[in-house]
């Protein structure tokens, strides 16, 4: 069975940049529903005792497992998102990652603008990722429950752009939410370790 992964911080630890109310709804309701539904769908199937990443990979692209994939992908993506933030986050990445970003995107500012543009242009619900493939960094947009795991990519961090991730704090101001993530929340140390 799949269990909810505890948040790596208290519900109020990211305030005022992400409110406890947002986390209570996002973690305590949306994410919990994905975990509960995944357990119901996996029970009694070959997926029941697999690791979460294996469920995501094994169910992807199979029409008969689409609902299972949607829930497994959302569980995995949310757990990765929780780990992409920290108290007193934001700012600049460690030197090694910053150098790599500058080499591939021209400057950190250009990278940040490209990432923000991806967040704003993602139609509907989805995720924006910084991923590594073949030694190169790239920005990736995925819709709904899609995840870099199914494409053999190594994600470094993600931004959840489903409305439930930011609406209580930012209403329809996705640009402000993306700026807030970069300035105050992103866990660059963890991203660099990945």
Short mmCIF file of N, CA and C in Angstrom, two decimals:
data_model
loop_
_atom_site.label_atom_id
_atom_site.label_comp_id
_atom_site.label_asym_id
_atom_site.label_seq_id
_atom_site.Cartn_x
_atom_site.Cartn_y
_atom_site.Cartn_z
N UNK A 1 0.84 -1.19 0.00
CA UNK A 1 0.00 0.00 0.00
C UNK A 1 0.88 1.25 0.00
N UNK A 2 0.32 2.31 -0.52
CA UNK A 2 1.05 3.57 -0.64
C UNK A 2 0.60 4.51 0.47
N UNK A 3 1.57 5.14 1.11
CA UNK A 3 1.28 6.04 2.22
C UNK A 3 1.64 7.46 1.82
N UNK A 4 0.98 8.42 2.46
CA UNK A 4 1.33 9.81 2.23
C UNK A 4 2.72 10.07 2.80
N UNK A 5 3.58 10.63 2.00
CA UNK A 5 4.91 11.01 2.46
C UNK A 5 4.78 12.28 3.30
N UNK A 6 5.30 12.28 4.52
CA UNK A 6 5.19 13.50 5.33
C UNK A 6 5.87 14.69 4.66
N UNK A 7 5.30 15.86 4.85
CA UNK A 7 5.95 17.07 4.36
C UNK A 7 7.30 17.23 5.04
N UNK A 8 8.30 17.76 4.35
CA UNK A 8 9.61 17.96 4.98
C UNK A 8 9.67 19.24 5.82
N UNK A 9 8.52 19.83 6.11
CA UNK A 9 8.43 21.05 6.91
C UNK A 9 7.02 21.11 7.49
N UNK A 10 6.82 21.95 8.50
CA UNK A 10 5.49 22.13 9.08
C UNK A 10 4.59 22.85 8.08
N UNK A 11 3.30 22.68 8.25
CA UNK A 11 2.32 23.31 7.35
C UNK A 11 2.49 24.82 7.26
N UNK A 12 2.93 25.45 8.34
CA UNK A 12 3.06 26.91 8.34
C UNK A 12 4.50 27.37 8.07
N UNK A 13 5.41 26.44 7.82
CA UNK A 13 6.83 26.79 7.71
C UNK A 13 7.16 27.66 6.51
N UNK A 14 6.37 27.61 5.46
CA UNK A 14 6.69 28.36 4.25
C UNK A 14 6.00 29.73 4.20
N UNK A 15 5.24 30.05 5.25
CA UNK A 15 4.57 31.35 5.28
C UNK A 15 5.60 32.47 5.39
N UNK A 16 5.36 33.63 4.80
CA UNK A 16 4.13 34.03 4.10
C UNK A 16 4.14 33.67 2.61
N UNK A 17 5.13 32.91 2.17
CA UNK A 17 5.30 32.67 0.74
C UNK A 17 4.40 31.56 0.21
N UNK A 18 4.04 30.64 1.08
CA UNK A 18 2.99 29.65 0.80
C UNK A 18 2.27 29.44 2.11
N UNK A 19 0.99 29.72 2.11
CA UNK A 19 0.24 29.72 3.36
C UNK A 19 -0.04 28.31 3.86
N UNK A 20 -0.21 28.21 5.16
CA UNK A 20 -0.62 26.94 5.76
C UNK A 20 -1.95 26.50 5.17
N UNK A 21 -2.82 27.45 4.90
CA UNK A 21 -4.13 27.11 4.32
C UNK A 21 -3.97 26.44 2.95
N UNK A 22 -3.07 26.98 2.13
CA UNK A 22 -2.81 26.35 0.83
C UNK A 22 -2.29 24.94 1.02
N UNK A 23 -1.32 24.76 1.91
CA UNK A 23 -0.77 23.42 2.12
C UNK A 23 -1.79 22.47 2.72
N UNK A 24 -2.64 22.97 3.61
CA UNK A 24 -3.68 22.11 4.18
C UNK A 24 -4.60 21.58 3.09
N UNK A 25 -4.97 22.42 2.14
CA UNK A 25 -5.82 21.97 1.03
C UNK A 25 -5.02 21.12 0.04
N UNK A 26 -3.86 21.59 -0.33
CA UNK A 26 -3.07 20.93 -1.37
C UNK A 26 -2.58 19.57 -0.89
N UNK A 27 -1.92 19.55 0.25
CA UNK A 27 -1.39 18.30 0.80
C UNK A 27 -2.49 17.46 1.43
N UNK A 28 -3.28 18.09 2.29
CA UNK A 28 -4.25 17.34 3.09
C UNK A 28 -5.49 16.89 2.35
N UNK A 29 -5.77 17.49 1.21
CA UNK A 29 -6.97 17.09 0.46
C UNK A 29 -6.63 16.57 -0.93
N UNK A 30 -6.00 17.41 -1.77
CA UNK A 30 -5.72 16.99 -3.14
C UNK A 30 -4.76 15.79 -3.17
N UNK A 31 -3.60 15.96 -2.57
CA UNK A 31 -2.60 14.88 -2.55
C UNK A 31 -3.15 13.64 -1.85
N UNK A 32 -3.82 13.82 -0.72
CA UNK A 32 -4.39 12.68 0.01
C UNK A 32 -5.38 11.91 -0.87
N UNK A 33 -6.19 12.62 -1.64
CA UNK A 33 -7.14 11.96 -2.53
C UNK A 33 -6.42 11.11 -3.57
N UNK A 34 -5.33 11.63 -4.12
CA UNK A 34 -4.55 10.84 -5.09
C UNK A 34 -4.00 9.57 -4.45
N UNK A 35 -3.47 9.68 -3.24
CA UNK A 35 -2.92 8.51 -2.55
C UNK A 35 -4.03 7.51 -2.25
N UNK A 36 -5.15 7.97 -1.73
CA UNK A 36 -6.27 7.07 -1.41
C UNK A 36 -6.79 6.38 -2.66
N UNK A 37 -6.93 7.13 -3.75
CA UNK A 37 -7.44 6.55 -4.99
C UNK A 37 -6.44 5.56 -5.58
N UNK A 38 -5.17 5.89 -5.52
CA UNK A 38 -4.14 4.96 -6.00
C UNK A 38 -4.22 3.64 -5.24
N UNK A 39 -4.37 3.71 -3.93
CA UNK A 39 -4.47 2.47 -3.14
C UNK A 39 -5.70 1.64 -3.55
N UNK A 40 -6.82 2.29 -3.79
CA UNK A 40 -8.02 1.56 -4.22
C UNK A 40 -7.82 0.89 -5.57
N UNK A 41 -7.20 1.62 -6.49
CA UNK A 41 -7.01 1.10 -7.84
C UNK A 41 -5.95 0.00 -7.90
N UNK A 42 -4.93 0.10 -7.05
CA UNK A 42 -3.83 -0.87 -7.08
C UNK A 42 -4.15 -2.15 -6.30
N UNK A 43 -5.08 -2.07 -5.37
CA UNK A 43 -5.39 -3.21 -4.51
C UNK A 43 -5.78 -4.43 -5.33
N UNK A 44 -5.09 -5.54 -5.05
CA UNK A 44 -5.40 -6.80 -5.71
C UNK A 44 -4.85 -6.91 -7.13
N UNK A 45 -4.03 -5.94 -7.54
CA UNK A 45 -3.43 -5.99 -8.88
C UNK A 45 -1.93 -6.19 -8.75
N UNK A 46 -1.28 -6.35 -9.89
CA UNK A 46 0.18 -6.52 -9.88
C UNK A 46 0.90 -5.25 -9.42
N UNK A 47 0.20 -4.12 -9.39
CA UNK A 47 0.80 -2.85 -8.99
C UNK A 47 0.85 -2.67 -7.47
N UNK A 48 0.10 -3.46 -6.75
CA UNK A 48 -0.09 -3.24 -5.31
C UNK A 48 1.22 -3.20 -4.53
N UNK A 49 2.18 -4.04 -4.87
CA UNK A 49 3.42 -4.12 -4.11
C UNK A 49 4.62 -3.53 -4.83
N UNK A 50 4.38 -2.80 -5.91
CA UNK A 50 5.46 -2.14 -6.63
C UNK A 50 5.84 -0.84 -5.92
N UNK A 51 7.03 -0.36 -6.21
CA UNK A 51 7.41 0.98 -5.76
C UNK A 51 6.61 1.99 -6.57
N UNK A 52 6.44 3.17 -6.03
CA UNK A 52 5.68 4.20 -6.73
C UNK A 52 6.30 4.52 -8.10
N UNK A 53 7.62 4.72 -8.22
CA UNK A 53 8.18 4.98 -9.55
C UNK A 53 7.91 3.85 -10.54
N UNK A 54 7.93 2.61 -10.08
CA UNK A 54 7.64 1.49 -10.97
C UNK A 54 6.18 1.49 -11.42
N UNK A 55 5.28 1.84 -10.51
CA UNK A 55 3.86 1.93 -10.90
C UNK A 55 3.70 2.98 -11.98
N UNK A 56 4.35 4.13 -11.79
CA UNK A 56 4.25 5.21 -12.79
C UNK A 56 4.76 4.71 -14.14
N UNK A 57 5.93 4.12 -14.15
CA UNK A 57 6.52 3.66 -15.42
C UNK A 57 5.72 2.52 -16.06
N UNK A 58 5.27 1.57 -15.25
CA UNK A 58 4.59 0.38 -15.79
C UNK A 58 3.16 0.67 -16.26
N UNK A 59 2.54 1.69 -15.69
CA UNK A 59 1.15 1.99 -16.09
C UNK A 59 1.08 3.01 -17.22
N UNK A 60 2.17 3.72 -17.46
CA UNK A 60 2.18 4.79 -18.46
C UNK A 60 1.94 4.24 -19.87
N UNK A 61 1.06 4.92 -20.60
CA UNK A 61 0.84 4.58 -21.99
C UNK A 61 -0.08 3.41 -22.24
N UNK A 62 -0.66 2.85 -21.18
CA UNK A 62 -1.58 1.73 -21.32
C UNK A 62 -2.99 2.22 -21.01
N UNK A 63 -3.84 2.22 -22.01
CA UNK A 63 -5.18 2.77 -21.86
C UNK A 63 -5.94 2.14 -20.69
N UNK A 64 -5.74 0.83 -20.50
CA UNK A 64 -6.47 0.15 -19.44
C UNK A 64 -6.01 0.57 -18.03
N UNK A 65 -4.84 1.21 -17.95
CA UNK A 65 -4.30 1.66 -16.65
C UNK A 65 -4.27 3.18 -16.54
N UNK A 66 -4.96 3.89 -17.44
CA UNK A 66 -4.86 5.35 -17.47
C UNK A 66 -5.24 5.99 -16.14
N UNK A 67 -6.32 5.54 -15.51
CA UNK A 67 -6.74 6.13 -14.23
C UNK A 67 -5.72 5.83 -13.15
N UNK A 68 -5.20 4.62 -13.15
CA UNK A 68 -4.15 4.27 -12.18
C UNK A 68 -2.92 5.15 -12.41
N UNK A 69 -2.51 5.31 -13.67
CA UNK A 69 -1.36 6.17 -13.97
C UNK A 69 -1.61 7.59 -13.51
N UNK A 70 -2.80 8.12 -13.81
CA UNK A 70 -3.10 9.50 -13.42
C UNK A 70 -2.89 9.72 -11.93
N UNK A 71 -3.34 8.80 -11.11
CA UNK A 71 -3.20 8.94 -9.66
C UNK A 71 -1.77 8.69 -9.21
N UNK A 72 -1.12 7.67 -9.76
CA UNK A 72 0.28 7.39 -9.40
C UNK A 72 1.19 8.54 -9.81
N UNK A 73 0.97 9.05 -11.01
CA UNK A 73 1.78 10.18 -11.47
C UNK A 73 1.59 11.40 -10.61
N UNK A 74 0.36 11.66 -10.21
CA UNK A 74 0.10 12.81 -9.35
C UNK A 74 0.71 12.63 -7.96
N UNK A 75 0.68 11.43 -7.44
CA UNK A 75 1.32 11.19 -6.14
C UNK A 75 2.81 11.46 -6.26
N UNK A 76 3.45 10.88 -7.28
CA UNK A 76 4.90 11.05 -7.45
C UNK A 76 5.25 12.52 -7.68
N UNK A 77 4.52 13.18 -8.56
CA UNK A 77 4.81 14.59 -8.86
C UNK A 77 4.66 15.46 -7.62
N UNK A 78 3.60 15.22 -6.84
CA UNK A 78 3.42 16.03 -5.64
C UNK A 78 4.53 15.79 -4.63
N UNK A 79 4.93 14.55 -4.44
CA UNK A 79 6.01 14.27 -3.50
C UNK A 79 7.30 14.96 -3.94
N UNK A 80 7.55 14.99 -5.24
CA UNK A 80 8.73 15.67 -5.77
C UNK A 80 8.60 17.19 -5.55
N UNK A 81 7.40 17.72 -5.74
CA UNK A 81 7.17 19.15 -5.51
C UNK A 81 7.42 19.53 -4.06
N UNK A 82 6.91 18.73 -3.10
CA UNK A 82 7.14 19.05 -1.68
C UNK A 82 8.65 19.16 -1.43
N UNK A 83 9.42 18.25 -2.06
CA UNK A 83 10.87 18.23 -1.85
C UNK A 83 11.60 19.31 -2.64
N UNK A 84 10.89 20.00 -3.52
CA UNK A 84 11.51 21.07 -4.32
C UNK A 84 11.50 22.42 -3.59
N UNK A 85 10.88 22.45 -2.41
CA UNK A 85 10.77 23.71 -1.65
C UNK A 85 11.34 23.53 -0.25
N UNK A 86 11.70 24.66 0.34
CA UNK A 86 12.16 24.65 1.73
C UNK A 86 11.96 26.02 2.35
N UNK A 87 12.00 26.04 3.67
CA UNK A 87 11.99 27.28 4.42
C UNK A 87 13.25 28.06 4.06
N UNK A 88 13.11 29.36 3.81
CA UNK A 88 14.24 30.22 3.44
C UNK A 88 14.91 29.73 2.15
N UNK A 89 14.10 29.28 1.21
CA UNK A 89 14.63 28.87 -0.08
C UNK A 89 14.76 30.06 -1.01
N UNK A 90 14.89 29.75 -2.30
CA UNK A 90 15.00 30.80 -3.31
C UNK A 90 16.40 31.32 -3.46
N UNK A 91 16.50 32.44 -4.13
CA UNK A 91 17.81 33.03 -4.37
C UNK A 91 18.52 32.35 -5.53
N UNK A 92 19.83 32.22 -5.38
CA UNK A 92 20.65 31.63 -6.44
C UNK A 92 21.04 30.20 -6.08
N UNK A 93 21.24 29.36 -7.10
CA UNK A 93 21.68 27.98 -6.84
C UNK A 93 23.14 27.94 -6.42
N UNK A 94 23.58 26.81 -5.87
CA UNK A 94 25.01 26.64 -5.59
C UNK A 94 25.83 26.88 -6.87
N UNK A 95 27.07 27.27 -6.69
CA UNK A 95 27.91 27.70 -7.81
C UNK A 95 27.97 26.70 -8.95
N UNK A 96 28.12 25.42 -8.63
CA UNK A 96 28.24 24.42 -9.70
C UNK A 96 27.00 24.37 -10.58
N UNK A 97 25.81 24.40 -9.97
CA UNK A 97 24.57 24.38 -10.73
C UNK A 97 24.35 25.72 -11.44
N UNK A 98 24.68 26.81 -10.79
CA UNK A 98 24.52 28.12 -11.42
C UNK A 98 25.41 28.20 -12.67
N UNK A 99 26.63 27.72 -12.59
CA UNK A 99 27.53 27.73 -13.74
C UNK A 99 26.95 26.92 -14.89
N UNK A 100 26.40 25.76 -14.57
CA UNK A 100 25.79 24.91 -15.60
C UNK A 100 24.58 25.59 -16.22
N UNK A 101 23.75 26.22 -15.40
CA UNK A 101 22.58 26.94 -15.90
C UNK A 101 23.03 28.08 -16.82
N UNK A 102 24.02 28.84 -16.39
CA UNK A 102 24.51 29.96 -17.20
C UNK A 102 25.09 29.48 -18.53
N UNK A 103 25.80 28.37 -18.49
CA UNK A 103 26.39 27.82 -19.72
C UNK A 103 25.30 27.40 -20.70
N UNK A 104 24.22 26.83 -20.20
CA UNK A 104 23.19 26.30 -21.08
C UNK A 104 22.11 27.30 -21.47
N UNK A 105 21.87 28.30 -20.62
CA UNK A 105 20.80 29.26 -20.89
C UNK A 105 21.30 30.68 -21.13
N UNK A 106 22.60 30.90 -21.02
CA UNK A 106 23.17 32.22 -21.26
C UNK A 106 23.37 33.02 -19.99
N UNK A 107 22.40 32.97 -19.08
CA UNK A 107 22.50 33.64 -17.78
C UNK A 107 21.44 33.04 -16.88
N UNK A 108 21.60 33.27 -15.58
CA UNK A 108 20.58 32.79 -14.66
C UNK A 108 19.27 33.51 -14.91
N UNK A 109 19.34 34.80 -15.20
CA UNK A 109 18.13 35.59 -15.45
C UNK A 109 17.39 35.06 -16.69
N UNK A 110 18.14 34.70 -17.73
CA UNK A 110 17.51 34.15 -18.95
C UNK A 110 16.84 32.82 -18.64
N UNK A 111 17.50 31.99 -17.83
CA UNK A 111 16.91 30.72 -17.42
C UNK A 111 15.61 30.95 -16.65
N UNK A 112 15.67 31.86 -15.70
CA UNK A 112 14.48 32.13 -14.87
C UNK A 112 13.33 32.64 -15.74
N UNK A 113 13.61 33.50 -16.69
CA UNK A 113 12.57 34.01 -17.59
C UNK A 113 12.00 32.90 -18.47
N UNK A 114 12.86 32.01 -18.95
CA UNK A 114 12.38 30.90 -19.78
C UNK A 114 11.51 29.95 -18.96
N UNK A 115 11.92 29.71 -17.72
CA UNK A 115 11.13 28.85 -16.83
C UNK A 115 9.77 29.49 -16.56
N UNK A 116 9.78 30.79 -16.27
CA UNK A 116 8.53 31.51 -16.00
C UNK A 116 7.63 31.50 -17.24
N UNK A 117 8.22 31.70 -18.41
CA UNK A 117 7.45 31.67 -19.66
C UNK A 117 6.79 30.31 -19.83
N UNK A 118 7.52 29.24 -19.50
CA UNK A 118 6.93 27.89 -19.58
C UNK A 118 5.76 27.77 -18.61
N UNK A 119 5.92 28.31 -17.40
CA UNK A 119 4.84 28.24 -16.41
C UNK A 119 3.60 28.99 -16.88
N UNK A 120 3.80 30.12 -17.52
CA UNK A 120 2.67 30.93 -17.98
C UNK A 120 2.01 30.36 -19.23
N UNK A 121 2.78 29.65 -20.04
CA UNK A 121 2.24 29.14 -21.31
C UNK A 121 1.68 27.72 -21.18
N UNK A 122 1.84 27.10 -20.01
CA UNK A 122 1.26 25.76 -19.81
C UNK A 122 -0.26 25.92 -19.76
N UNK A 123 -0.92 25.44 -20.78
CA UNK A 123 -2.37 25.59 -20.84
C UNK A 123 -3.02 24.63 -19.86
N UNK A 124 -3.88 25.14 -19.02
CA UNK A 124 -4.57 24.28 -18.05
C UNK A 124 -3.63 23.83 -16.96
N UNK A 125 -3.78 22.59 -16.57
CA UNK A 125 -3.06 22.05 -15.42
C UNK A 125 -1.77 21.37 -15.85
N UNK A 126 -0.78 21.40 -14.96
CA UNK A 126 0.46 20.71 -15.28
C UNK A 126 1.60 21.07 -14.36
N UNK A 127 2.79 20.82 -14.87
CA UNK A 127 4.02 20.92 -14.10
C UNK A 127 5.12 21.50 -14.98
N UNK A 128 6.00 22.29 -14.37
CA UNK A 128 7.18 22.79 -15.08
C UNK A 128 8.39 22.24 -14.35
N UNK A 129 9.32 21.68 -15.10
CA UNK A 129 10.46 20.96 -14.54
C UNK A 129 11.78 21.51 -15.06
N UNK A 130 12.80 21.44 -14.24
CA UNK A 130 14.17 21.51 -14.72
C UNK A 130 14.67 20.07 -14.68
N UNK A 131 15.07 19.56 -15.85
CA UNK A 131 15.49 18.17 -15.96
C UNK A 131 16.88 18.09 -16.59
N UNK A 132 17.50 16.94 -16.40
CA UNK A 132 18.79 16.65 -17.02
C UNK A 132 18.62 15.43 -17.93
N UNK A 133 19.16 15.54 -19.13
CA UNK A 133 19.18 14.41 -20.05
C UNK A 133 20.48 14.48 -20.83
N UNK A 134 21.19 13.36 -20.83
CA UNK A 134 22.47 13.28 -21.55
C UNK A 134 23.40 14.41 -21.14
N UNK A 135 23.43 14.72 -19.86
CA UNK A 135 24.34 15.73 -19.34
C UNK A 135 23.93 17.16 -19.59
N UNK A 136 22.76 17.39 -20.16
CA UNK A 136 22.31 18.75 -20.45
C UNK A 136 21.03 19.06 -19.68
N UNK A 137 20.90 20.32 -19.28
CA UNK A 137 19.71 20.78 -18.59
C UNK A 137 18.70 21.27 -19.61
N UNK A 138 17.43 21.03 -19.30
CA UNK A 138 16.37 21.61 -20.13
C UNK A 138 15.13 21.84 -19.28
N UNK A 139 14.31 22.75 -19.74
CA UNK A 139 13.03 23.04 -19.09
C UNK A 139 11.98 22.21 -19.80
N UNK A 140 11.15 21.56 -19.03
CA UNK A 140 10.14 20.65 -19.57
C UNK A 140 8.77 21.02 -18.99
N UNK A 141 7.76 21.04 -19.85
CA UNK A 141 6.38 21.21 -19.41
C UNK A 141 5.69 19.86 -19.55
N UNK A 142 4.94 19.47 -18.53
CA UNK A 142 4.11 18.27 -18.63
C UNK A 142 2.69 18.63 -18.21
N UNK A 143 1.74 17.98 -18.86
CA UNK A 143 0.33 18.23 -18.56
C UNK A 143 -0.20 17.18 -17.59
N UNK A 144 -1.18 17.59 -16.81
CA UNK A 144 -1.91 16.66 -15.94
C UNK A 144 -0.98 15.84 -15.07
N UNK A 145 -0.96 14.51 -15.21
CA UNK A 145 -0.14 13.66 -14.34
C UNK A 145 1.16 13.23 -15.01
N UNK A 146 1.42 13.72 -16.22
CA UNK A 146 2.66 13.31 -16.89
C UNK A 146 3.86 13.73 -16.08
N UNK A 147 4.94 12.96 -16.22
CA UNK A 147 6.11 13.12 -15.38
C UNK A 147 7.37 12.78 -16.17
N UNK A 148 8.50 13.39 -15.85
CA UNK A 148 9.76 13.06 -16.54
C UNK A 148 10.18 11.60 -16.38
N UNK A 149 9.67 10.94 -15.36
CA UNK A 149 10.04 9.53 -15.13
C UNK A 149 9.77 8.66 -16.35
N UNK A 150 8.68 8.96 -17.06
CA UNK A 150 8.28 8.11 -18.18
C UNK A 150 9.13 8.35 -19.42
N UNK A 151 9.94 9.42 -19.41
CA UNK A 151 10.79 9.74 -20.56
C UNK A 151 12.26 9.50 -20.26
N UNK A 152 12.55 8.90 -19.11
CA UNK A 152 13.95 8.63 -18.75
C UNK A 152 14.75 9.88 -18.43
N UNK A 153 14.08 10.92 -17.97
CA UNK A 153 14.74 12.17 -17.62
C UNK A 153 14.97 12.25 -16.12
N UNK A 154 16.01 12.95 -15.71
CA UNK A 154 16.30 13.16 -14.29
C UNK A 154 15.80 14.54 -13.88
N UNK A 155 14.69 14.63 -13.14
CA UNK A 155 14.22 15.95 -12.70
C UNK A 155 15.08 16.49 -11.56
N UNK A 156 15.30 17.81 -11.59
CA UNK A 156 16.03 18.48 -10.51
C UNK A 156 15.08 19.20 -9.57
N UNK A 157 14.05 19.84 -10.14
CA UNK A 157 12.98 20.43 -9.33
C UNK A 157 11.76 20.63 -10.21
N UNK A 158 10.62 20.89 -9.57
CA UNK A 158 9.39 21.14 -10.31
C UNK A 158 8.57 22.23 -9.66
N UNK A 159 7.75 22.86 -10.49
CA UNK A 159 6.76 23.83 -10.03
C UNK A 159 5.39 23.32 -10.44
N UNK A 160 4.52 23.16 -9.48
CA UNK A 160 3.15 22.71 -9.72
C UNK A 160 2.34 23.91 -10.20
N UNK A 161 1.80 23.84 -11.43
CA UNK A 161 0.99 24.94 -11.93
C UNK A 161 -0.50 24.58 -12.04
N UNK A 162 -0.92 23.53 -11.32
CA UNK A 162 -2.35 23.30 -11.15
C UNK A 162 -2.88 24.44 -10.27
N UNK A 163 -4.08 24.92 -10.55
CA UNK A 163 -4.59 26.06 -9.79
C UNK A 163 -4.66 25.81 -8.29
N UNK A 164 -4.92 24.56 -7.89
CA UNK A 164 -5.03 24.33 -6.45
C UNK A 164 -3.70 24.56 -5.73
N UNK A 165 -2.60 24.62 -6.46
CA UNK A 165 -1.29 24.85 -5.84
C UNK A 165 -1.09 26.30 -5.41
N UNK A 166 -1.84 27.21 -6.03
CA UNK A 166 -1.57 28.62 -5.77
C UNK A 166 -2.80 29.51 -5.63
N UNK A 167 -3.99 29.02 -5.93
CA UNK A 167 -5.15 29.91 -6.04
C UNK A 167 -5.51 30.60 -4.73
N UNK A 168 -5.39 29.93 -3.62
CA UNK A 168 -5.75 30.56 -2.34
C UNK A 168 -4.83 31.73 -2.00
N UNK A 169 -3.57 31.64 -2.43
CA UNK A 169 -2.60 32.69 -2.13
C UNK A 169 -2.47 33.73 -3.25
N UNK A 170 -2.63 33.30 -4.50
CA UNK A 170 -2.35 34.19 -5.63
C UNK A 170 -3.52 34.37 -6.59
N UNK A 171 -4.64 33.74 -6.33
CA UNK A 171 -5.80 33.74 -7.23
C UNK A 171 -5.32 33.35 -8.64
N UNK A 172 -5.56 34.19 -9.65
CA UNK A 172 -5.18 33.81 -11.01
C UNK A 172 -3.83 34.39 -11.43
N UNK A 173 -3.01 34.82 -10.48
CA UNK A 173 -1.73 35.47 -10.78
C UNK A 173 -0.60 34.44 -10.82
N UNK A 174 -0.61 33.60 -11.84
CA UNK A 174 0.39 32.54 -11.96
C UNK A 174 1.81 33.12 -12.07
N UNK A 175 1.96 34.28 -12.72
CA UNK A 175 3.29 34.90 -12.85
C UNK A 175 3.86 35.25 -11.47
N UNK A 176 3.02 35.81 -10.60
CA UNK A 176 3.48 36.15 -9.25
C UNK A 176 3.84 34.88 -8.47
N UNK A 177 3.06 33.85 -8.65
CA UNK A 177 3.34 32.56 -8.00
C UNK A 177 4.70 32.03 -8.45
N UNK A 178 4.99 32.08 -9.74
CA UNK A 178 6.28 31.60 -10.25
C UNK A 178 7.42 32.44 -9.70
N UNK A 179 7.26 33.76 -9.68
CA UNK A 179 8.30 34.63 -9.11
C UNK A 179 8.53 34.31 -7.64
N UNK A 180 7.45 34.14 -6.90
CA UNK A 180 7.52 33.82 -5.48
C UNK A 180 8.30 32.52 -5.24
N UNK A 181 8.05 31.53 -6.09
CA UNK A 181 8.75 30.24 -5.99
C UNK A 181 10.26 30.45 -6.14
N UNK A 182 10.67 31.21 -7.15
CA UNK A 182 12.09 31.45 -7.38
C UNK A 182 12.72 32.30 -6.29
N UNK A 183 12.00 33.27 -5.80
CA UNK A 183 12.58 34.19 -4.84
C UNK A 183 12.62 33.67 -3.41
N UNK A 184 11.67 32.76 -3.05
CA UNK A 184 11.54 32.41 -1.63
C UNK A 184 11.43 30.92 -1.31
N UNK A 185 11.15 30.06 -2.27
CA UNK A 185 10.79 28.69 -1.92
C UNK A 185 11.70 27.60 -2.48
N UNK A 186 12.23 27.77 -3.65
CA UNK A 186 12.96 26.68 -4.30
C UNK A 186 14.14 26.21 -3.45
N UNK A 187 14.31 24.92 -3.35
CA UNK A 187 15.41 24.31 -2.60
C UNK A 187 16.55 24.02 -3.58
N UNK A 188 17.39 25.02 -3.79
CA UNK A 188 18.49 24.88 -4.76
C UNK A 188 19.50 23.84 -4.34
N UNK A 189 19.74 23.69 -3.05
CA UNK A 189 20.72 22.70 -2.60
C UNK A 189 20.30 21.30 -2.99
N UNK A 190 19.01 20.99 -2.78
CA UNK A 190 18.51 19.67 -3.14
C UNK A 190 18.56 19.49 -4.65
N UNK A 191 18.19 20.54 -5.40
CA UNK A 191 18.24 20.45 -6.87
C UNK A 191 19.67 20.16 -7.33
N UNK A 192 20.64 20.83 -6.71
CA UNK A 192 22.05 20.61 -7.10
C UNK A 192 22.50 19.20 -6.78
N UNK A 193 22.04 18.65 -5.65
CA UNK A 193 22.40 17.28 -5.29
C UNK A 193 21.84 16.27 -6.28
N UNK A 194 20.67 16.57 -6.86
CA UNK A 194 20.06 15.66 -7.81
C UNK A 194 20.83 15.64 -9.11
#
